[in-house]
Each structure stands twice: as C-alpha cells, then as structure tokens.
Short mmCIF file of C-alpha atoms in Angstrom, two decimals:
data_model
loop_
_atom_site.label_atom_id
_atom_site.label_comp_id
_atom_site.label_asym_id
_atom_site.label_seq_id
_atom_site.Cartn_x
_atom_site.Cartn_y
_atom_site.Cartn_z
CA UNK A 1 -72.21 20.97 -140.61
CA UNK A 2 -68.62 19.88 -139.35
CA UNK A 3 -68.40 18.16 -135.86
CA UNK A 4 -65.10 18.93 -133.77
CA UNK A 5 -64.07 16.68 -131.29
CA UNK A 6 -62.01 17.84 -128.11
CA UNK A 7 -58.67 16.16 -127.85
CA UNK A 8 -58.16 14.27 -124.78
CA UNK A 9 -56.88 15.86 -121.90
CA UNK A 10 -53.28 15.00 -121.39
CA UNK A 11 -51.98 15.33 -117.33
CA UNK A 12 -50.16 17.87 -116.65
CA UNK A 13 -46.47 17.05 -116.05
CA UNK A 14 -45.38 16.79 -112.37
CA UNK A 15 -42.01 18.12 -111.17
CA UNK A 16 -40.39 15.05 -109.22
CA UNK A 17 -38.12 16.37 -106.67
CA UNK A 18 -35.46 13.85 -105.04
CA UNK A 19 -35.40 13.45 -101.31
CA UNK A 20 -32.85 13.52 -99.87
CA UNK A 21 -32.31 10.51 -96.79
CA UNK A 22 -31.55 12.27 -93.27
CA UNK A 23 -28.01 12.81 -92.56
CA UNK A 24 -26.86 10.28 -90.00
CA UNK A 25 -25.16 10.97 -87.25
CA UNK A 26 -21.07 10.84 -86.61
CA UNK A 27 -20.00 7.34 -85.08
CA UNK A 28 -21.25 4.79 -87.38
CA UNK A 29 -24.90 3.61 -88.23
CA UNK A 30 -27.75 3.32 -85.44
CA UNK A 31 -25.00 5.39 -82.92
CA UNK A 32 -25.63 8.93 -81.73
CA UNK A 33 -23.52 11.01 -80.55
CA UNK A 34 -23.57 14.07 -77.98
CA UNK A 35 -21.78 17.18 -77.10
CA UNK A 36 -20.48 17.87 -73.72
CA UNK A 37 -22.46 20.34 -72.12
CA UNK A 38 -19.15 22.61 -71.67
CA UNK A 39 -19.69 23.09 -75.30
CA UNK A 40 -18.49 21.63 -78.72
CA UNK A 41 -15.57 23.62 -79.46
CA UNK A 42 -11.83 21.84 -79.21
CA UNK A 43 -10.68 24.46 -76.77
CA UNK A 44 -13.49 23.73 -74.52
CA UNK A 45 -13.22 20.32 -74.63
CA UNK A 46 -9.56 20.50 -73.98
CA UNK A 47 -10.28 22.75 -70.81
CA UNK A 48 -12.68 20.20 -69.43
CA UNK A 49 -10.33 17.24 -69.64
CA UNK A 50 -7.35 19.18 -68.31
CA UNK A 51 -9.91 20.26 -65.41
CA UNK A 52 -11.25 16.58 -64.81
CA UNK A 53 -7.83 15.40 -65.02
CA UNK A 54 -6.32 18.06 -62.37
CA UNK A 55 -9.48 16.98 -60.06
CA UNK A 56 -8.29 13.05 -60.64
CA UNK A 57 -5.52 13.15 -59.55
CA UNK A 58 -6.27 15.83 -56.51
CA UNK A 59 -8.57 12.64 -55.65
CA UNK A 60 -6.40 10.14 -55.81
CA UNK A 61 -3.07 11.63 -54.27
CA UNK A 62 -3.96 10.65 -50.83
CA UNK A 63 -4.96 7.19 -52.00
CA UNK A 64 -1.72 7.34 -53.71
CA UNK A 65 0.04 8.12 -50.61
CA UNK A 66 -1.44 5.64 -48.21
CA UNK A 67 -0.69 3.03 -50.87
CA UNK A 68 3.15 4.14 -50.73
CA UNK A 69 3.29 4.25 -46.97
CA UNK A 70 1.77 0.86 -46.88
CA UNK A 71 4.65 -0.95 -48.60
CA UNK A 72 7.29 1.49 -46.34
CA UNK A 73 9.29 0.75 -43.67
CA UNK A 74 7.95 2.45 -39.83
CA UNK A 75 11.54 4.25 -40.53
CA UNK A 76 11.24 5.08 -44.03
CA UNK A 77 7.11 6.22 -43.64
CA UNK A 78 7.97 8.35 -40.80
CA UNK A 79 10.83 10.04 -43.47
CA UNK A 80 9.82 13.22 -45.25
CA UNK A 81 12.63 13.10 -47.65
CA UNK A 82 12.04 9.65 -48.66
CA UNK A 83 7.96 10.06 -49.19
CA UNK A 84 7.97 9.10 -52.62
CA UNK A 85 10.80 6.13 -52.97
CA UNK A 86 12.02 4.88 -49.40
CA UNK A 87 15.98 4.17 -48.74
CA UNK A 88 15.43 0.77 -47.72
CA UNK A 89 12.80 -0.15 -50.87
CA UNK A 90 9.69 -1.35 -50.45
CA UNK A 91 8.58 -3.89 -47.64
CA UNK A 92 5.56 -5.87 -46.77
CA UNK A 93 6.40 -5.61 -43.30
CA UNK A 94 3.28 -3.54 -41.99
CA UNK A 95 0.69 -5.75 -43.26
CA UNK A 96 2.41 -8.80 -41.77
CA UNK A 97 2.79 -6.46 -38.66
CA UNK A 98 -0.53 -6.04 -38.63
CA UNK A 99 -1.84 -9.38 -39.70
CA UNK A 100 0.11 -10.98 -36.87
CA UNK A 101 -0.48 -8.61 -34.15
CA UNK A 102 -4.26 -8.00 -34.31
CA UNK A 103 -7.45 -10.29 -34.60
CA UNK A 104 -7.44 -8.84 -38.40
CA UNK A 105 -9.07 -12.11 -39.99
CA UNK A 106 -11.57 -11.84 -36.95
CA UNK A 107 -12.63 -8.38 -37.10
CA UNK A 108 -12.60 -9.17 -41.05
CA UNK A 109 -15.29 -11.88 -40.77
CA UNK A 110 -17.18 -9.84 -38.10
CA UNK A 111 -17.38 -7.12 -40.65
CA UNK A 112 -18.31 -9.00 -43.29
CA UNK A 113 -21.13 -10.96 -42.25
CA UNK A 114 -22.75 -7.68 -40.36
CA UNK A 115 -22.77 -6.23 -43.27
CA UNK A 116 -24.40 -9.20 -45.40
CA UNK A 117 -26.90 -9.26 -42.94
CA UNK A 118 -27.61 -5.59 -42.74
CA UNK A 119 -27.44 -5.14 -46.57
CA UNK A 120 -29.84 -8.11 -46.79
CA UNK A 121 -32.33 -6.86 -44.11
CA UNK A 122 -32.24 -2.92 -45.21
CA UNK A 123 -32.80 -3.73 -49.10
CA UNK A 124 -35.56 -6.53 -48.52
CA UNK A 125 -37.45 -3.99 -45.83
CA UNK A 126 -36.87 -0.85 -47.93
CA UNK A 127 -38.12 -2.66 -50.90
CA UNK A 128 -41.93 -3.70 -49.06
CA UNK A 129 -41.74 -0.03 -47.31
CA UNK A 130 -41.56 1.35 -51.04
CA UNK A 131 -43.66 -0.72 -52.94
CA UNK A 132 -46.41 -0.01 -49.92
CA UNK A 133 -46.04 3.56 -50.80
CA UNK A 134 -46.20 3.83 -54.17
CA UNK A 135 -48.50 0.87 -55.14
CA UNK A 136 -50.73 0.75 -52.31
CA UNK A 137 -53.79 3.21 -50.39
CA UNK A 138 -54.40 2.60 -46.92
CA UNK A 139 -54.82 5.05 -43.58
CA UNK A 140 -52.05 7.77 -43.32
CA UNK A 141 -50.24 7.08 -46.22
CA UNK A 142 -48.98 10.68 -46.36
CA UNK A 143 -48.07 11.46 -43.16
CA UNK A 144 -46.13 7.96 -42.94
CA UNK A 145 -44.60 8.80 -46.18
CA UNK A 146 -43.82 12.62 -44.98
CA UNK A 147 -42.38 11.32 -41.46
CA UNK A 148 -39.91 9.07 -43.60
CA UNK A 149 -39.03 11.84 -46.15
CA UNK A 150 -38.37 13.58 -42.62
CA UNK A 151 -36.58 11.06 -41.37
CA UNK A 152 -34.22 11.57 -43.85
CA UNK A 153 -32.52 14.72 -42.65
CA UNK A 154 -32.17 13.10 -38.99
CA UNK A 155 -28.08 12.68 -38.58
CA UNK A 156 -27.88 8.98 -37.20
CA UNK A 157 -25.46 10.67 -34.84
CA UNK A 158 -27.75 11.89 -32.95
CA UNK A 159 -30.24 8.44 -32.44
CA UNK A 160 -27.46 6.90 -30.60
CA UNK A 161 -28.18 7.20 -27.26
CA UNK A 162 -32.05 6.49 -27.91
CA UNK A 163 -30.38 3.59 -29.69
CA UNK A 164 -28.13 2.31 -27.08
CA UNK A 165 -30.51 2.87 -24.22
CA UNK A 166 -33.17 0.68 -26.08
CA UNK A 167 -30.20 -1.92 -26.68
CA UNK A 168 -29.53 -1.87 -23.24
CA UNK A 169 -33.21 -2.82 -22.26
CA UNK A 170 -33.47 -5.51 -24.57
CA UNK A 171 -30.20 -6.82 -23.00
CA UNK A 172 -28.84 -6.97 -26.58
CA UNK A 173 -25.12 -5.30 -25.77
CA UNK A 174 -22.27 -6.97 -27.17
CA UNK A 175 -24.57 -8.76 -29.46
CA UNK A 176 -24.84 -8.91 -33.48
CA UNK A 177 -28.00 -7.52 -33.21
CA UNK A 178 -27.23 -4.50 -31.27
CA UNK A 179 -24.81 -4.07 -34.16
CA UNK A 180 -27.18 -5.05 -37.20
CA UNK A 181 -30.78 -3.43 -36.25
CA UNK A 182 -30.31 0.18 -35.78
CA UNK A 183 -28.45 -0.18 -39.08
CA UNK A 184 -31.09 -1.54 -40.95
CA UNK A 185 -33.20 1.68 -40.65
CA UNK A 186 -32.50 3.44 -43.90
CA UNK A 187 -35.61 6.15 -44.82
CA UNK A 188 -33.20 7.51 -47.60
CA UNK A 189 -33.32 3.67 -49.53
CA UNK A 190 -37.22 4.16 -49.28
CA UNK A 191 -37.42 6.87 -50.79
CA UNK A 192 -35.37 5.62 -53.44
CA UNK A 193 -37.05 1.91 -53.90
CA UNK A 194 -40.33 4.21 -53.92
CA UNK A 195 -39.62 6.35 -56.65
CA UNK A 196 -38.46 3.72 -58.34
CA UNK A 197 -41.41 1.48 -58.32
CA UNK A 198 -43.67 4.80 -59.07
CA UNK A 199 -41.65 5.01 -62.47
CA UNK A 200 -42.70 1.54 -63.35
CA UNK A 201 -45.71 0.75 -65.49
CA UNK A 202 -49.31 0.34 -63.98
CA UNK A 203 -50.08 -1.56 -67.28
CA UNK A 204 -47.80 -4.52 -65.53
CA UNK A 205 -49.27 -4.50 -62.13
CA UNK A 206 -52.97 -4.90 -63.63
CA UNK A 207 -52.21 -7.09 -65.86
CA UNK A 208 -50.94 -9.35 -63.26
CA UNK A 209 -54.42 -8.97 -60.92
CA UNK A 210 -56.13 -10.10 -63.95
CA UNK A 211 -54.29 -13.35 -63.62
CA UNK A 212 -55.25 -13.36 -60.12
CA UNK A 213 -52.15 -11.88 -58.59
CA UNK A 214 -52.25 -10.34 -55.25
CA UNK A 215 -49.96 -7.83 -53.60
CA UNK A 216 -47.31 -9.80 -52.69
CA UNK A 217 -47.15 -11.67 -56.19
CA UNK A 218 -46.62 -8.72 -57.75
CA UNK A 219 -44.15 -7.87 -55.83
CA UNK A 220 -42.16 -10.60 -55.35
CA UNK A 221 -43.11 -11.86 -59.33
CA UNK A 222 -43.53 -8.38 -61.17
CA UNK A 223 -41.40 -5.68 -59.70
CA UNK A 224 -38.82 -7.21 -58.21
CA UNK A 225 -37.23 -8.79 -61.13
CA UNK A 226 -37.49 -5.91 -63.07
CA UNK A 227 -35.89 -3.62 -60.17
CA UNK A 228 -32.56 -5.98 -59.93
CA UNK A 229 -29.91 -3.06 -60.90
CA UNK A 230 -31.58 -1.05 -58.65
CA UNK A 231 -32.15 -3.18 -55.94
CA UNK A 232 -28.13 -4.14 -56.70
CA UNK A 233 -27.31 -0.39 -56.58
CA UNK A 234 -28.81 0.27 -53.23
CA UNK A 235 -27.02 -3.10 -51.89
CA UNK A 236 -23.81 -1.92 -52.89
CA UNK A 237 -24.23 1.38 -50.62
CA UNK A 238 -25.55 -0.23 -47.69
CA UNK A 239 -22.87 -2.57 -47.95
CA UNK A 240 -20.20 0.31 -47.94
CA UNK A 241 -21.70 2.06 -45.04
CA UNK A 242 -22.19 -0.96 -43.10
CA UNK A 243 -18.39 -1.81 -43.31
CA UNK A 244 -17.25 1.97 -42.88
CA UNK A 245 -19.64 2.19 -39.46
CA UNK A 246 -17.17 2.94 -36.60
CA UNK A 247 -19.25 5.01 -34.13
CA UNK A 248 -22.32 2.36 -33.70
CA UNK A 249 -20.31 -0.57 -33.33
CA UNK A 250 -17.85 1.21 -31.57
CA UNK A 251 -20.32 2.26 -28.28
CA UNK A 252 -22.37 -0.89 -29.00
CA UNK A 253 -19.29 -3.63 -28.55
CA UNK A 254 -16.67 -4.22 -25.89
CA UNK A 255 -16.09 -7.67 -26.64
CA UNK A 256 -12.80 -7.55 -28.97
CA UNK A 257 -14.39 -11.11 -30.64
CA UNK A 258 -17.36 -9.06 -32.11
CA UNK A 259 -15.14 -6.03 -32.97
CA UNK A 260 -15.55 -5.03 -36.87
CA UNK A 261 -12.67 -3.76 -39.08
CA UNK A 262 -13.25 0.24 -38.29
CA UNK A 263 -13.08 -0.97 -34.70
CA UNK A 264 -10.67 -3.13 -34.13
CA UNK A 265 -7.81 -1.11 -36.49
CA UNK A 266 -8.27 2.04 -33.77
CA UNK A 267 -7.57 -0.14 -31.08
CA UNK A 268 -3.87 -1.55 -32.57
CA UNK A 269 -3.19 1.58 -33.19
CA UNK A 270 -4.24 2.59 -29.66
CA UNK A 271 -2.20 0.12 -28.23
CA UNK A 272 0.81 0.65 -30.12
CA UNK A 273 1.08 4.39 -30.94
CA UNK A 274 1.12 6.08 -33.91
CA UNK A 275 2.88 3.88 -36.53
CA UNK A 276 2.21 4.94 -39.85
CA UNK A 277 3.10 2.18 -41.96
CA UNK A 278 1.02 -0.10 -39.86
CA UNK A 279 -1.86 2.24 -40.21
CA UNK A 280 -2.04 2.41 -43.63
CA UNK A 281 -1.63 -1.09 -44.17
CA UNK A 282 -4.66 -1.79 -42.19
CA UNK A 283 -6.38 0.70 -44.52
CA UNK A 284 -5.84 -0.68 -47.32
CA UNK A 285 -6.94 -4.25 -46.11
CA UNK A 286 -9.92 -2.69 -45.07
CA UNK A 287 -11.00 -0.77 -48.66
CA UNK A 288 -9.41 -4.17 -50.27
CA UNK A 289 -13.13 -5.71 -50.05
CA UNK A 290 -14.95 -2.30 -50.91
CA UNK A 291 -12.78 -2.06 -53.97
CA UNK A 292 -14.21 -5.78 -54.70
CA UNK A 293 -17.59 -5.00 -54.26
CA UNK A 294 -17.68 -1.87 -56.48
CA UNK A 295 -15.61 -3.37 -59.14
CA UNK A 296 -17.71 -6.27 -59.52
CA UNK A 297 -21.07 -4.59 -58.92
CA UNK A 298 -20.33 -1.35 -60.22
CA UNK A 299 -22.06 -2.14 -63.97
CA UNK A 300 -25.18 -2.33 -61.82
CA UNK A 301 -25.32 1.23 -61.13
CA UNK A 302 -24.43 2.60 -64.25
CA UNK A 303 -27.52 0.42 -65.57
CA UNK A 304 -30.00 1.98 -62.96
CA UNK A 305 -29.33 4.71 -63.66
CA UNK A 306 -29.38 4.81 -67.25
CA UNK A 307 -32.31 1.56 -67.82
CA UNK A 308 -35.98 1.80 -66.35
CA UNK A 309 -36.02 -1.85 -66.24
CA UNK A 310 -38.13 -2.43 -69.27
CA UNK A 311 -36.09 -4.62 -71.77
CA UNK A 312 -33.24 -1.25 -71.22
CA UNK A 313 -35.13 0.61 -72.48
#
C-alpha cells in the first residue's frame, strides 16, 4: 500500500503594482495655484490684464489730474495747453494758499476727532446690536432684526430733517454731538458684525458658559478677539464716511470753529471764487489722512475677508 502525501500549498504570486505619489501642484511644495475665472488660456489672460489695466488707469486719471493741478500755478491750472507740464513748473503755492488763508489745521482736528469718536461709538454699538442678534433669543427678535435689515435701504438723506429737528429740541446745534450721534446709526455694520458672529463656532461660546461665562464675557473675552480684522475692517469705513460727511455737518454747524474738512474747504472756495489750484490742493490734504488710514489698515480687510478668525483658517 503506498501513502502519497500532498505537497504544501505554495501562495500564489501577487502582482505588485507601483503607486504612483499625486502630482503636485505648479508653484512649489504645499502652494496651490488657481486659474482666473476668464479662463486659462494666454490670450485670455492677456485680455484681462489689458482690460484691468485700461480700467486703472480710467480710475486714476482724475486723481492724476487733481494731483497735477495741485502743484500748478492759479495761471498755469486755469491753462488748457499747459494741463500736463505748466510754463512756470511746478509750485507749492496753493497749499500754502490754502494753509494760510483758511482754519485748515482747525477744520483738520475737528474732522479728525469726530470721526474717532463716531468710528469708536458705531463699531462698539454695532458689535452688541450683532452679537444680540445672532447669539441671543429674546421678544421680537425678528421683527427688530427685519426693521434693521429695512433700515438699510433708508437714504440718510432723507432722516435729516427728523434729525435736525430732534437736534434742535435737545438744544444740541453747533455741538459735537449734533455732529457725532446721527452718525453713529449704521444698520448696514449690523448686519455685517451679525453675520459675522453667526459664522463663528457655537463649540466656543459653550465652552465658555461651562467655565461660568455670561453674555457679556463672551463677548467681550470670546468673540471679540477673534473678530479684530473684522471689527478693523468696519472701522476703516466708518472712518472714511465720517470724514467724507459734508451734508450733516454742513446743516448741523454754523460755528466756523466746529467746521470739519468737507465743510470748511466749500466755504474758501465760496469766499474766494473758483480757484482751481487752491481747490485741489485742499483735496488732496483732505484724502492725505484717508490714504493713511487705508494704507496702514488695509491688510485688515484683505484678512476678513479671506480668515474666519480661527487660527486663519
């Protein structure tokens, strides 16, 4: 009788097939890169730079020419055929013109600390008013949140007689304060701050009332640290439309010591005709601070828009 024993079972062979890593992206490690909407093509691209280029400059040629007319002689502004390079070079006459003949530095401060004080009040009241909204439940939360959304598409042109007859019975005329409070209304910077805060994580806020935190904490603790390029954002734009106010200070003020810049430039010019050189010099001290403001601040924006306030991520 012969036996046979089975011969052990060898594994089959498996087929190794290389991965291959995923292609990175054009620009260097960890970068990625993206088209521009207009398409990927070089012609495209071309055609979009030549058309943001041609709307540039359409931009800045008025800029271009107040800054020209500015450093001009009354003689040489008022000269078509000199509008690029004046006969007599280039003068600072107007702005010491100006700086001499008007309560510039005056109207300067006047604008600049109404508009500290309305940026300050606006962004600290917008902030609560949005944080109430989105964080908080209490009686008539949508209607109050509706009448601001509707407040919204109110021109402030038309509040200011309401305004100036409610300034006239608090006897606050030719007053900062008739100047600064109506301007501190700002139901657009609401619904802004609210949005905002709505995009923030719950996890944060409830984590905080476990440690005993009440409203106010978290707001003043939680949210409001991690809403500083936003908050810095919306500062920057009530800051520019405070200085660029003319009409509200303008009806609220006849006292030339509590004029502001807008103001105060109309009234030279009033007084002493239309000089253009003069004009445009007081222009151009007047953006001088706005230019300041944005250049400094401007990084600000760019990160609220692009950051949610988490680490920037």
């Amino acid at each position: 009788m012969t036996t046979t024993t089975d011969a052990p079972l060898r594994p089959a062979r498996q087929r190794i097939v290389p991965v291959r890593p995923p292609r990175r992206p054009r620009g260097g490690p960890g970068r990625t890169t993206a088209n521009l909407t207009l398409g990927a093509g070089r012609i495209t691209r071309v055609l979009a730079l030549v058309a943001l280029a041609v709307t540039a400059l359409i931009w800045l040629l008025p800029m271009a020419w107040a800054l020209l007319t500015a450093f001009k002689s009354e003689a040489d502004a008022s000269d078509p055929a000199h509008w690029i390079w004046p006969e007599h070079g280039f003068t600072l006459q107007a702005f010491s013109t100006v700086w001499e003949r008007g309560d510039l530095p005056l109207w300067m401060l006047n604008s600049f600390l109404i508009s500290v004080t309305v940026t300050v009040i606006t962004v600290l009241v917008s902030a609560m008013a949005g944080y109430a909204f989105s964080r908080t439940l209490f009686a008539g939360r949508k209607w109050l949140f509706a009448l601001t959304i509707a407040a919204v598409l109110v021109p402030p042109q038309i509040l200011i007689v309401p305004w100036f007859e409610q300034m006239l019975t608090l006897h606050l005329l030719d007053t900062y304060a008739a100047v600064i409070l109506p301007q501190t209304v700002a139901p657009v910077m609401v619904f802004i701050l609210k949005k905002h805060f709505d995009s923030l994580p719950v996890e944060l806020e409830e984590a905080a009332r476990i440690d005993g935190a009440g409203h106010w904490r978290i707001f003043w603790s939680v949210l409001l640290p991690l809403s500083r390029p936003m908050l810095a954002a919306v500062a920057i734009f009530v800051f520019i439309g405070a200085w660029n106010n003319f009409l509200w200070p303008f009806v609220s003020t006849s006292d030339p010591s509590l004029m502001t810049l807008p103001v105060g430039i109309t009234t030279v010019k009033d007084a002493y005709g239309i000089q253009y050189a003069q004009s445009m010099a007081s222009a151009v001290l007047a953006a001088l601070p706005l230019v300041a403001v944005f250049v400094f601040f401007q990084r600000h924006i760019v990160k609220s828009v692009a950051t949610t306030g988490l680490g920037g991520q």
